[in-house]
Coordinates of C-alpha atoms in Angstrom, one line a residue:
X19 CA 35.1 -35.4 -30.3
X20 CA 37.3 -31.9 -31.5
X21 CA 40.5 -33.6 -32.9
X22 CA 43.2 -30.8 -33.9
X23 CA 46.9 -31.1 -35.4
X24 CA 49.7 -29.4 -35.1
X25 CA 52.2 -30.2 -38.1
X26 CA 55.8 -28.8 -38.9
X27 CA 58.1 -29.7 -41.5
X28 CA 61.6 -30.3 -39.6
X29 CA 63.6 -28.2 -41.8
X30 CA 64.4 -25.9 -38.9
X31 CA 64.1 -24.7 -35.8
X32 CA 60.2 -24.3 -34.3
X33 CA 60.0 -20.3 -34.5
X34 CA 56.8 -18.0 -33.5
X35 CA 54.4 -18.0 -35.6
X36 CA 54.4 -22.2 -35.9
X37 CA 54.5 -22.0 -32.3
X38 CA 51.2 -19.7 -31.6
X39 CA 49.5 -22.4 -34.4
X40 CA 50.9 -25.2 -32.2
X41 CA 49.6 -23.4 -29.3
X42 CA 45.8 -22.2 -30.6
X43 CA 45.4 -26.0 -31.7
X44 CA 46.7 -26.8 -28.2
X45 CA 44.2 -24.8 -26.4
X46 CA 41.0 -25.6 -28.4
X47 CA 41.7 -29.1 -27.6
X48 CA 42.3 -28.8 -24.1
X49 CA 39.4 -26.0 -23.8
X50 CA 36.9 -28.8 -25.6
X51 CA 38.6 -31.6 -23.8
X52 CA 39.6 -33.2 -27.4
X53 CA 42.7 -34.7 -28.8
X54 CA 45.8 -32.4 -29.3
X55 CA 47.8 -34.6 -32.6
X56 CA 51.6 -34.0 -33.1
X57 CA 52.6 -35.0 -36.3
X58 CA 56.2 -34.3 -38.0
X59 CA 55.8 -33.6 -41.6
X60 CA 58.6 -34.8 -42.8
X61 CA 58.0 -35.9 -46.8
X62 CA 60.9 -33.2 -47.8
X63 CA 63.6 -36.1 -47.3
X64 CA 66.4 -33.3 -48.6
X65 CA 65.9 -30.8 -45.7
X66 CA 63.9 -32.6 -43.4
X67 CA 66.5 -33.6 -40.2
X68 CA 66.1 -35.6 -37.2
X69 CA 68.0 -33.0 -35.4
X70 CA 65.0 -30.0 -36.2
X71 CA 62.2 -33.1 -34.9
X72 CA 64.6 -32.9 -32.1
X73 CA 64.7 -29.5 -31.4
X74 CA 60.9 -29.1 -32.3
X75 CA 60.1 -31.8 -29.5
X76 CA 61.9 -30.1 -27.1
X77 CA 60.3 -26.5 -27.7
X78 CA 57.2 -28.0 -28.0
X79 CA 57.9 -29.7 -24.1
X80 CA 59.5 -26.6 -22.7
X81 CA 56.4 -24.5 -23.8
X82 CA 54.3 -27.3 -21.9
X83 CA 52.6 -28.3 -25.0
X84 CA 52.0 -32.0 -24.7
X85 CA 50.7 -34.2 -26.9
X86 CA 48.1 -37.2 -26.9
X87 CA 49.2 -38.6 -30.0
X88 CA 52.2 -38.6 -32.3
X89 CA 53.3 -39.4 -35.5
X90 CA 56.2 -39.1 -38.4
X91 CA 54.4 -38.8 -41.8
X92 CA 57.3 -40.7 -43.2
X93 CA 56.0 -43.9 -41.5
X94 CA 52.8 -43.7 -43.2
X95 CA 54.2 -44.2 -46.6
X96 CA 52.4 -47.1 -47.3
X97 CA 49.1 -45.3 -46.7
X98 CA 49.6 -43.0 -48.6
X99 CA 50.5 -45.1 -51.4
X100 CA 46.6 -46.6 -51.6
X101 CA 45.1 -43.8 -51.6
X102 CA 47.3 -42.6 -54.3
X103 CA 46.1 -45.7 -56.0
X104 CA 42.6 -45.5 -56.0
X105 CA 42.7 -42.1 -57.2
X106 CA 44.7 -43.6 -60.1
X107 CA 42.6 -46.4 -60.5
X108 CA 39.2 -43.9 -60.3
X109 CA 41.3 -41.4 -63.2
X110 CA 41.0 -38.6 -60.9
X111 CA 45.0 -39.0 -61.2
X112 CA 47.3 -40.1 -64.2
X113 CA 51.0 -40.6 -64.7
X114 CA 53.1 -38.5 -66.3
X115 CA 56.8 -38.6 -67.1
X116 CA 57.1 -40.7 -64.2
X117 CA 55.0 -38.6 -61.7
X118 CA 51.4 -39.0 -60.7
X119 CA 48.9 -35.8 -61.3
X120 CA 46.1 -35.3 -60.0
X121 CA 42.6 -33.9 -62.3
X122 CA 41.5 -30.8 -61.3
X123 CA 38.1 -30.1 -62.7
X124 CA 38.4 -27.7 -65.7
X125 CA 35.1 -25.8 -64.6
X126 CA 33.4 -24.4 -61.4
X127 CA 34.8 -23.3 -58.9
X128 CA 36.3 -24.7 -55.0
X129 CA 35.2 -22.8 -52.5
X130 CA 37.3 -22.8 -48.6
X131 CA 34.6 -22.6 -45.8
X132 CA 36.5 -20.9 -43.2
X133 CA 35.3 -20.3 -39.8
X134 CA 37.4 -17.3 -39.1
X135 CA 37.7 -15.5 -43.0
X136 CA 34.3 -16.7 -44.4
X137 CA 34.1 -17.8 -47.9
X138 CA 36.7 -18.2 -50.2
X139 CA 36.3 -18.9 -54.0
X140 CA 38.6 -20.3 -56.2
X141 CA 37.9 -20.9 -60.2
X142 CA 39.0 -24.5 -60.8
X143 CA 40.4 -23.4 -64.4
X144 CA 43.0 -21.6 -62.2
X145 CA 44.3 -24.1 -60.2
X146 CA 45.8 -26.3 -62.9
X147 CA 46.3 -30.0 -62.3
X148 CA 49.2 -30.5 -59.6
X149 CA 51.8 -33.5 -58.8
X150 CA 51.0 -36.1 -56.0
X151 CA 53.5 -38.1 -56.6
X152 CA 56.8 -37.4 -57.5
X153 CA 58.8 -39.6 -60.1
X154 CA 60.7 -40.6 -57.0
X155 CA 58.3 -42.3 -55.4
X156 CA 58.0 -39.9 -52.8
X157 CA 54.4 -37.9 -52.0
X158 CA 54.2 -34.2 -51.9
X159 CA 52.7 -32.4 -48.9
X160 CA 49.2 -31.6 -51.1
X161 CA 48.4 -35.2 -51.2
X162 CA 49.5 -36.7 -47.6
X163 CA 48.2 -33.7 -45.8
X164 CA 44.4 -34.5 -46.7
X165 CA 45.2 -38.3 -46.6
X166 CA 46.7 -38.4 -42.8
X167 CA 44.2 -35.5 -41.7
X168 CA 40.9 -37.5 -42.7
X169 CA 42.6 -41.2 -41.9
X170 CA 43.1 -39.8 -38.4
X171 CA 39.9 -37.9 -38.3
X172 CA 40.8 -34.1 -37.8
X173 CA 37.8 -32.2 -36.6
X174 CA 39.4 -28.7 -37.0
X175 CA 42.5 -27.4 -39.7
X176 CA 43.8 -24.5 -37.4
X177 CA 46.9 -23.0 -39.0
X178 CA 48.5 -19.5 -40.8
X179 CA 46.8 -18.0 -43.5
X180 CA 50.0 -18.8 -45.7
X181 CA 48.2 -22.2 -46.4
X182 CA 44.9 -21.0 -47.1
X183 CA 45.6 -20.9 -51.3
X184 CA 46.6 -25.1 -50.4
X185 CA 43.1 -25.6 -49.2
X186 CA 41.2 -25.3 -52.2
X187 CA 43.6 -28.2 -53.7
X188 CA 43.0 -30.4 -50.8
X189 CA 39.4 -29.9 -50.9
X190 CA 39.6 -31.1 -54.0
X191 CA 41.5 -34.1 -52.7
X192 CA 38.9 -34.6 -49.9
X193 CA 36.0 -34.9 -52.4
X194 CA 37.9 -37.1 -54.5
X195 CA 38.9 -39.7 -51.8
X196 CA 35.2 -39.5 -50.6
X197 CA 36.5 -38.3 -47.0
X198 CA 34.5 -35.4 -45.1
X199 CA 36.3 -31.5 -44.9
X200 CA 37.3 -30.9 -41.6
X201 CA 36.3 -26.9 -40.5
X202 CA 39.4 -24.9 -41.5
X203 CA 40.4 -21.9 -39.5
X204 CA 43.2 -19.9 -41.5
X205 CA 45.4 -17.6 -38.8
X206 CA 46.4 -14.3 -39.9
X207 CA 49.9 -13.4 -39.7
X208 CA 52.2 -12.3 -37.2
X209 CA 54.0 -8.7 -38.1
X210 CA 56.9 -7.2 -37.1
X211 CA 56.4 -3.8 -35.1
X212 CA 57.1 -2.3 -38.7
X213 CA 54.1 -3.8 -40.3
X214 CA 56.0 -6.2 -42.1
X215 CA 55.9 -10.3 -42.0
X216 CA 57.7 -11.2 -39.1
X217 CA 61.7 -12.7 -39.2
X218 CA 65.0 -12.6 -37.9
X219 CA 65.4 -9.4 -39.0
X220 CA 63.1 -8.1 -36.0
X221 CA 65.3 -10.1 -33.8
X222 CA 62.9 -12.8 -33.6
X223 CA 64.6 -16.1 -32.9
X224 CA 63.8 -19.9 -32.2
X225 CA 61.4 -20.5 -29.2
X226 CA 64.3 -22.0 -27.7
X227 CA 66.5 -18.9 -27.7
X228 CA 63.9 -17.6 -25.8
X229 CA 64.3 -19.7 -23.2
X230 CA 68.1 -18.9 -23.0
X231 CA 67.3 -15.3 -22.9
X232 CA 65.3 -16.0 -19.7
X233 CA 61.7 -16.0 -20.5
X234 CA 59.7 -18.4 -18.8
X235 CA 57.2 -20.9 -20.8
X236 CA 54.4 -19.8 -19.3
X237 CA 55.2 -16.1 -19.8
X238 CA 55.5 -16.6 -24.1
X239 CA 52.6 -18.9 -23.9
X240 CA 50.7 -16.3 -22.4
X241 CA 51.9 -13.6 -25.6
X242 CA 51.5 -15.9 -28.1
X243 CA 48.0 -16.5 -26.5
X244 CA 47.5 -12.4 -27.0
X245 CA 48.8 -12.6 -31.1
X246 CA 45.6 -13.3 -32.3
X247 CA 43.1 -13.9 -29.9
X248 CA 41.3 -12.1 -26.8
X249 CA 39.5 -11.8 -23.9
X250 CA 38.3 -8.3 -22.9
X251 CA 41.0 -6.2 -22.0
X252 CA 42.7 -8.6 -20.0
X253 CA 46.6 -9.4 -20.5
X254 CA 47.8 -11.6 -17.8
X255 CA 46.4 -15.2 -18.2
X256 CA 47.3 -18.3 -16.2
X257 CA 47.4 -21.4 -18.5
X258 CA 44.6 -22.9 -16.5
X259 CA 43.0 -19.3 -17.3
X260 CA 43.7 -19.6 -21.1
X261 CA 42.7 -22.9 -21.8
X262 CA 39.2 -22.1 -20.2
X263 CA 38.5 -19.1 -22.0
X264 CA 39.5 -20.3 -24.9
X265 CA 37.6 -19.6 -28.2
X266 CA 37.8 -19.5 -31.8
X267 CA 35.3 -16.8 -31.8
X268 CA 37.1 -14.6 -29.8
X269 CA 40.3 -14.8 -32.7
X270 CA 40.6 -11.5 -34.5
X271 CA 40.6 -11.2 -38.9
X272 CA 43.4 -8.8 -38.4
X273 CA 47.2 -9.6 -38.7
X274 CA 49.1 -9.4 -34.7
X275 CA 51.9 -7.2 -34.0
X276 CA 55.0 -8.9 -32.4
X277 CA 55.8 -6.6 -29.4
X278 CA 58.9 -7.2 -27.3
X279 CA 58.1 -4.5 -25.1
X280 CA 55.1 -6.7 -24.2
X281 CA 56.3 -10.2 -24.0
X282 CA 59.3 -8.4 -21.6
X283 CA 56.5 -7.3 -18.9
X284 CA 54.4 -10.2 -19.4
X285 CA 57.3 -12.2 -18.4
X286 CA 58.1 -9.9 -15.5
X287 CA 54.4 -10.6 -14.5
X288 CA 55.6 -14.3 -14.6
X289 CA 58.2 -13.8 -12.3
X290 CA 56.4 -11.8 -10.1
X291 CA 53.6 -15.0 -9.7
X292 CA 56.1 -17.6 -9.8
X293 CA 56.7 -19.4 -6.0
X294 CA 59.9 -17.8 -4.8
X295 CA 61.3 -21.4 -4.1
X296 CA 60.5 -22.8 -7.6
X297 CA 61.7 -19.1 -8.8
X298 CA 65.5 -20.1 -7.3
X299 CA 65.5 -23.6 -9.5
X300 CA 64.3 -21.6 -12.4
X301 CA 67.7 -18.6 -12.1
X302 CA 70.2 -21.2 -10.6
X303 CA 71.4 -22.0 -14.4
X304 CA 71.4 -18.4 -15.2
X305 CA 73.2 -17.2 -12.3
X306 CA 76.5 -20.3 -13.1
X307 CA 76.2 -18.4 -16.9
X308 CA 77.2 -15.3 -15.9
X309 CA 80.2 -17.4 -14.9
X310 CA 81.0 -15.3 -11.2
X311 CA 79.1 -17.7 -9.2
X312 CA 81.0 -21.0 -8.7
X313 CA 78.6 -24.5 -8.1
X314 CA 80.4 -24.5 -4.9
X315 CA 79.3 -21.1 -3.9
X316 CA 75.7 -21.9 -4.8
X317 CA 75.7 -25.0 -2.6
X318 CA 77.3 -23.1 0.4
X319 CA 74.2 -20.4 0.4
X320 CA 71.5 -20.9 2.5
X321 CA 68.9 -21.9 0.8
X322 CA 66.3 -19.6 2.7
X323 CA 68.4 -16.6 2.1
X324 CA 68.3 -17.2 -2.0
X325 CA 64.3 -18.0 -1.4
X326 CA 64.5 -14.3 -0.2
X327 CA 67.0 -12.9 -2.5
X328 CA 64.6 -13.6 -5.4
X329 CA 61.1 -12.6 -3.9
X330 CA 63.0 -9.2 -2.8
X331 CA 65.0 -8.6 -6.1
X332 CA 62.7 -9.8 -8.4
X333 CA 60.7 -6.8 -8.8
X334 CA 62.5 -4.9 -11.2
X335 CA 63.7 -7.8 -13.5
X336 CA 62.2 -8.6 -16.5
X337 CA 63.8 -11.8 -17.5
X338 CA 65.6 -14.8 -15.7
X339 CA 69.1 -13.3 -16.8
X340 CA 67.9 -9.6 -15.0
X341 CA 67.7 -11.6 -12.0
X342 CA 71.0 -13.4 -12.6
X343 CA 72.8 -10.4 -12.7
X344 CA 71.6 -9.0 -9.6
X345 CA 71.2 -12.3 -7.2
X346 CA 75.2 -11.7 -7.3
X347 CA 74.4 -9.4 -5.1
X348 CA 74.6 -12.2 -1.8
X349 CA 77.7 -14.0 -3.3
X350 CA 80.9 -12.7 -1.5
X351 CA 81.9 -11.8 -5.7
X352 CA 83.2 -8.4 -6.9
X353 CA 80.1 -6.5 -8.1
X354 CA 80.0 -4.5 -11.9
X355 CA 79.1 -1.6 -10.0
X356 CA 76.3 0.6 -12.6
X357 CA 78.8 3.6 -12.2
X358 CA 81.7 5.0 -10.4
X359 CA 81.6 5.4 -6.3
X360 CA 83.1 9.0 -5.7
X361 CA 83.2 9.2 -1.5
X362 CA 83.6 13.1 -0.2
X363 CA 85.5 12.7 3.1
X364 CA 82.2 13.6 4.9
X365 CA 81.0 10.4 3.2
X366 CA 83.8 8.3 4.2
X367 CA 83.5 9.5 7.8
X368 CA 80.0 8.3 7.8
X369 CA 80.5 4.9 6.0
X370 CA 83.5 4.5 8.8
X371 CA 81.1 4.8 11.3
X372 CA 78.6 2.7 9.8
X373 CA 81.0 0.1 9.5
X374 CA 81.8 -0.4 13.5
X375 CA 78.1 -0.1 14.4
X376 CA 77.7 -2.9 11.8
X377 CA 80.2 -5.0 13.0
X378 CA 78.6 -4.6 16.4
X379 CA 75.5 -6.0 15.5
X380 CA 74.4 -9.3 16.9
X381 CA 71.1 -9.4 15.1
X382 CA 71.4 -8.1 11.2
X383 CA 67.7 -7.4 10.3
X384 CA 66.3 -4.7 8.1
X385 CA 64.7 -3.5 11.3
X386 CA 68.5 -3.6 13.1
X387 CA 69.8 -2.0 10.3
X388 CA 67.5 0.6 9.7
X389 CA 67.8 1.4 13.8
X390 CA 71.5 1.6 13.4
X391 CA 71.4 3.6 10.4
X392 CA 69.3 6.5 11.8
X393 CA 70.8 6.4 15.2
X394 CA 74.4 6.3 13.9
X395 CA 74.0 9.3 11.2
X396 CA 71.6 11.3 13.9
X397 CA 74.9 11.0 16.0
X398 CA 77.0 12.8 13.2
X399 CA 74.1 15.4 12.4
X400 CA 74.0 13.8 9.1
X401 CA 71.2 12.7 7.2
X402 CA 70.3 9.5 5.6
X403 CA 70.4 10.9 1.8
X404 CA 73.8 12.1 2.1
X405 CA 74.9 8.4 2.4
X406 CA 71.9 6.2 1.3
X407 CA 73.5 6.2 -2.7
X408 CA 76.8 5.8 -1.5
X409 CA 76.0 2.8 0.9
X410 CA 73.3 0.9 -2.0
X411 CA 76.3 1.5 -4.9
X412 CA 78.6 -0.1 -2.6
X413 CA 76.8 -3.4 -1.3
X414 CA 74.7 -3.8 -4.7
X415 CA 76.4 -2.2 -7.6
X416 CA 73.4 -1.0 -8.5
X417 CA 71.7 2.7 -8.2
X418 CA 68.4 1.6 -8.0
X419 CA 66.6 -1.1 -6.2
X420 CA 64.2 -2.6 -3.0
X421 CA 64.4 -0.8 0.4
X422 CA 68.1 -0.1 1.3
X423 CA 68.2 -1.3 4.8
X424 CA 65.6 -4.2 3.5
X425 CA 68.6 -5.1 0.6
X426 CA 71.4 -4.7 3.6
X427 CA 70.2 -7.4 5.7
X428 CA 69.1 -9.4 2.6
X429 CA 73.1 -9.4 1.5
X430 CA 74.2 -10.1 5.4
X431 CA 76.1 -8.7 7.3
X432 CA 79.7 -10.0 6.5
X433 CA 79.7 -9.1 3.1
X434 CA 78.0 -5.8 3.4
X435 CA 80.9 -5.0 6.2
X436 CA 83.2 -6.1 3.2
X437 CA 81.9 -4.2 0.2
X438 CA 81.8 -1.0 2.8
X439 CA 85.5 -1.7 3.8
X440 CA 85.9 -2.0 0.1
X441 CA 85.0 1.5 -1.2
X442 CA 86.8 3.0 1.7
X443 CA 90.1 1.7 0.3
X444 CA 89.1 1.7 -3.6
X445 CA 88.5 -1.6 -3.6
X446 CA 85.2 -3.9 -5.6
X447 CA 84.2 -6.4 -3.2

């Protein structure tokens, strides 16, 4: 059975390139129906913090990345202490000033079978003889890495190509404790859009920032799913889709390029798919954020008028906060109007008039609207362009967006009456 690990040190935050290893390991397990290990690396006892294993979990859950087993590598102390000893006792380690080394082999060479870069060849002359043990008592990552990936029986060592000069030391481990090499699969890097290894500097933050910035899980699984790996030309991937196409063969030599442009219309491809109802759970902590709409005001709303307000507006967002910002619309708030509403007394004439057919409506539909619209400026010899910016900046804020009379009867009719009566007088509402 394929048995994979994902395994960060909690120094820190889980950021984006541990996460698309976390998720590639997560995928060829589900894909081969094998076992998905979380372990917590945690022998650095100076920076290692329950608060990052914290944070890690709960990225690691958000991204809908769940695990079949788990464990702290600081509760396998004990195994790690015999197998220390018997390489002690067999002299392929020795003490030294406290410390135990292990014997690297002062001729040949190691060489790392990798099923994504090919061969690898080390000379063992260069790899000098390396601690397992420090003088603390504590094990290094070298030595309980191999020991806790062959006790539990790792099929498959899928992680960045940062650890691939480690491997040749563990091999050497492996042979020495007698245990069978797992296949290791090195993942190139992840790049910034200047070509150079990927951090803050590009503005690329903790998997959980993203989720305050209002990308949905499914959305960055989806990108990190595209850093790497491929299928065809395709982009869009369900989760169901990406765990079935799944394959190591399909993951590219070549380092990825982080694009935010992409992971910004991947998202609003998320959006677009997501169930409008589940879509209003998803903004209703977004919307309170922006700090306009009280608890009580959400409560109040009809739910099926929300249900509509995001299938209708959800278009032209690209992130949970987009739509936020322009759900507002149905509140009875004062709008951040995109510009300036300049009315030429035609204008105002027309929006007058608008306003009492409006009022007189008993039925406020986008049909009703749109009837009342035409008939009322056909009345005044006007036409709808003269009025149709004038009307959306008013109700919306906004100078762009769905079908006027559709976004009318979406906002209803007492508040649109409001926001007209508002720009008549210079008011915001």
């Amino acid at each position: 059975m394929i048995r994979v690990r994902f395994a960060p040190s909690p120094t820190g935050y889980l950021h984006v390139g541990g996460a698309r290893t976390a998720l590639f390991n997560w995928l060829f397990a589900r894909h081969n129906e094998g076992v998905f290990v979380l372990r917590i690396e945690d022998t650095d006892r100076e920076r290692s913090t329950d608060a990052s294993i914290a944070q890690i979990i709960e990225a690691m859950r958000w991204l809908g990345l769940d695990w079949d087993e788990y464990y702290r590598q600081t509760d396998r102390t004990a195994i790690h202490q015999q197998a220390a000893e018997s390489l002690l006792e067999g002299s392929r380690a020795y003490e030294k000033d406290g410390a135990w080394w292990f014997r690297v082999p002062t001729d040949g060479e190691t060489v790392v079978h990798d099923d994504l870069l090919g061969d690898v060849a080390y000379q063992n002359s260069q790899l000098k003889d390396f601690v397992i043990r420090r003088s603390d008592g504590s094990f290094v990552y070298n030595f309980v890495v191999v020991v806790d990936d062959a006790d539990m029986g790792i099929t498959h060592v899928i992680r960045g190509d940062d650890h691939l000069n480690n491997t040749p030391k563990q091999i050497l481990l492996y042979n020495a404790l007698g245990r069978s090499l797992p296949h290791f699969v090195h993942l190139p890097m992840i790049l910034g859009p200047d070509r150079t290894r990927l951090s803050k500097r590009h503005g690329v933050t903790s998997v959980l920032e993203y989720r305050q910035r209002g990308f949905l899980p499914d959305a960055l699984v989806n990108f990190l799913a595209r850093l790497g790996w491929s299928h065809g030309d395709q982009e869009f991937f369900t989760r169901d889709e990406l765990i079935e196409l799944f394959s190591l063969g399909h993951i590219g030599k070549s380092a990825a390029v982080f694009d935010d442009e992409k992971l910004h219309w991947l998202n609003q491809q998320h959006m677009k798919a997501v169930d409008p109802t589940r879509l209003v759970d998803l903004v209703a902590p977004f919307v309170r954020a922006e700090g306009k709409i009280t608890d009580e005001m959400w409560d109040k709303i009809d739910r099926d008028q929300l249900v509509r307000a995001v299938e209708i507006l959800r278009h032209r967002c690209k992130t949970l906060v987009d739509l936020a910002r322009v759900v507002e619309i149905v509140f009875p708030v004062p709008l951040d109007r995109e510009e300036e509403i300049e009315l030429t007394d035609r204008q105002r004439e027309l929006i007058a008039a608008l306003i009492d057919v409006f009022s007189a409506l008993s039925d406020f539909t986008s049909a009703t609207v749109e009837r009342a619209m035409r008939d009322t400026l056909a009345a005044h010899g006007a036409k709808l362009k003269e009025v149709g910016h004038a009307c959306r900046m008013a109700v919306t804020g906004r100078k762009v967006g769905p079908g006027l009379f559709e976004t009318i009867a979406l906002v209803g009719q007492d508040i649109t009456i409001a926001r007209l009566r508002a720009v008549l007088t210079g008011g915001n509402r």
